[in-house]
Amino acid sequence: MKLKFSTKLFFTFLLFGTIILLFLGYFEYKIIEEKVKENSIKTFSSNIDAIKIKIKKIKIENKNIINSIQRLNSIENMNNSKLLDYLKTIIDSHMNILEISILDKNYKVLLNATKDNKFEDKDYYKYLSSIDKNETYFSNIDLKTTNKDIVYPLVHTLKIAKKVDGYIIFLEININDLINFFKKFSYVIDKNNQIIFDKTNKYTWSKYYYPNINLKDNLTFLNEIVYKKELVFQNNYIYKFVDIDKNNYLIFLNSFENLNLNEFIDLYLYEILIVSILTLIISLVLSLLLTVPISNINEKLLIEKDSLYNSIKKKTLELDESLEIIDKHIMFLKMSKKHIIEDVSSYFCEIYGYQKEELLGQHYSILYSKDRYKQIKKEVFDKLPETKEWRGEVLAKKKDGEEYWVESYIKTDYEGTKLKSYTIIRKDISDNKKVEKLYEDLYYQIEQLNVIFQNVYSGISLIDLEGNIKKSNLAFCNMLGYKNDEITSINIFDLINTNNKNLLEKILKDLKDFGSISDMEFIFITKNEGEIYLNLSLKILPDRSNVVVVFNSLEDKRKLQELNQNLEQRVYEEVKKNIQKDKAHQEERLKNVKLTSIGTLAAGITHEINTPLTYLKGNFEMLQMDIDDVDDENLKNEMIESCTKISDAISRISVIIESMREMSQTSSEIKEKTNVFSTLLTSLTMAYNVSKQISRIYLNDNEFKLTNIKKDEMQFFAKIQKQRLEQVWIIIINNALDELKKIESYENRRLDIRIYEEDDFIITKFIDNAGGIKKEILAKIFEPFISSKEHSGMGIGLNIAKKIVDEQEGIMEAYNQDDGAVFEIKLQKAK
């Protein structure tokens, strides 16, 4: 046993000596390899300096040529044959010049001389549009082409130009001598990451020969190149940026030269043999001296090993049990630094609907939507190398596409100082999110119902069976002239006429049996002792102790009755008056009067009926919501059937009113070619007396005043209805002024109006700084009855303006910008 162990020990020391030998050899190899790299860097730097000198020489030489042409007195006469002869002389005396051209300021060729007397028109604008006056421009390196085909043998060119007073001097030169020097580098790349030269000749002039290849996929070092002034060492590459001019540059790149292992062994074979023999002798001596004591120690270690093995086995079993529990009950995931999933628990797979084999080796983004993964990468993983760990709520995606909320903990795992992987532990919080959403929805519904309660046109109150008012909305308070805190301390019997009290008492008693009573007319007494006729609808609540009362004013109804009584007489008088004026046109004038009267009638009826109809709709909708609380199924079905009939009737009335409104709003104004700028000035003049008290108004950055009006100062003609368009401007200006009033300081208020042409449109923008349009109404700002005003306005102004703009075949848009609102109107230019 000892002999066997001694043999093992001998070979152990021999192996140890061999390892030391290999380590020393490797150390010596790395030192020599580093020297080779240093030599490569020195050679690279000297080659770069040589390139810079050659480029500088080319730039100076051709700058001098351009300057000599610029100094010629005859250059102003572009037809001067002497100038053309001079240009040809320059080309003949300089082997590398291929073309000299003189262009006017619109990039049109005035004079041209070429090496082969063949001129091909170029897209000079592409090269020269961005250069400044008296600036010498140098392009990037390119190949000479004819009719977009590459010239063979290849001719490498550089384009040089200078813009001076009234003309441009353009040179194209042959730089094949410079390109030959590129062979000292592995790659030469232009500023667009296109390969100009590849030492392997695989991707040389990639943009011409390999236009469909993504170079960054094949040459990964292109993804890591970052513009820097100094020399850059990165992985196994060294590169340097060399500027041609301020806009163009070249990247010269070399790979490090590695020391060949066979060369290293040939150079140091004798030293390697000597060290190997010494290592063998040292190993033998150490083996003979240390075998016995080490054998004794080994026996003790074996005993301790058995004990430790049993302990480890026990702990391993416990660990396996723990890991099994984690696997079945904990959402756990481990992935590499490149976000490739390496391990995942069974419980994780079960929750997300995957098999374990489907996730292993997949990218982490499989668990998210595309946009959500980009957001998490930016907000979490890009910051993790600094924060080391992250905890937060994440909206992930199951295999079937269902979104799923989890609380996620992410920890970075390092191997030394290098990031190795990420460990992710998750906890299901979807139920919590559902509860939160229910609370949010419930709160929103309460707020919504409260807003409806306070803002409906009908008055609404909650009273008990004794008539005590518990709660009322603003409409009811306004009807009677009370404040909300005043009316809640009053009994409803104190608000009605004495003759109606007994009837109301009877109704409240009967409510327990009937559930609801509608369309009862009562006379109420206002705060200032006046009388008002109100229509009441009462509904008892399920608690059988409180009643909801809906009040609608009958004043509009009475006015409508009076209007209907007088309407026939008004029409008759109008017809009679027109007949007396012109008997010769009796029939025609009678027809016009009837049409006018019908329009007036339609407008009047529309206005007078619309308000009570709105009250009717509000009360009817509340009635429909209350039907669900009725316990008696037969009664409930009867009520639903009645509601269906009422709903049909209301819809028919709404359609009739809408038709009458459209009839009354038709405009007969003819569209004419009109200066839109002039209509703006007219509207601003009309609004001036109001606007000067509220805010300054700027028209195309000039403050508008009555003293600086020039209607023909700008001309933007469109075919429009002039007065209708002025109505649009008035609506927008008044709305803006109403919003600007909310800003306390006059100096902080501003309304900018800008008018300009773009493509085939005349664009007018109204820009204020009053805080912008609220998000909840922005999308429906042009719908009727939508308004941000708290104390005035029906919300139909912008709806009218939008219809007018549509009639002009224009476009009207509203959006927020910075700290205010923008209304933009586009009208087609008149042809």
Coordinates of C-alpha atoms in Angstrom, one line a residue, residues 1 27 178 271 404 418 461 465 731 749 803:
M1 CA 0.0 0.0 0.0
F27 CA 5.2 33.0 -18.6
L178 CA -2.3 56.1 -51.3
E271 CA 16.6 25.8 -22.1
Y404 CA -49.4 38.4 -15.7
K418 CA -16.9 40.1 -14.3
S461 CA -82.4 65.5 -4.1
L465 CA -90.0 60.0 4.1
I731 CA -64.5 81.2 -31.5
R749 CA -50.3 85.7 -20.6
K803 CA -68.0 72.0 -39.0

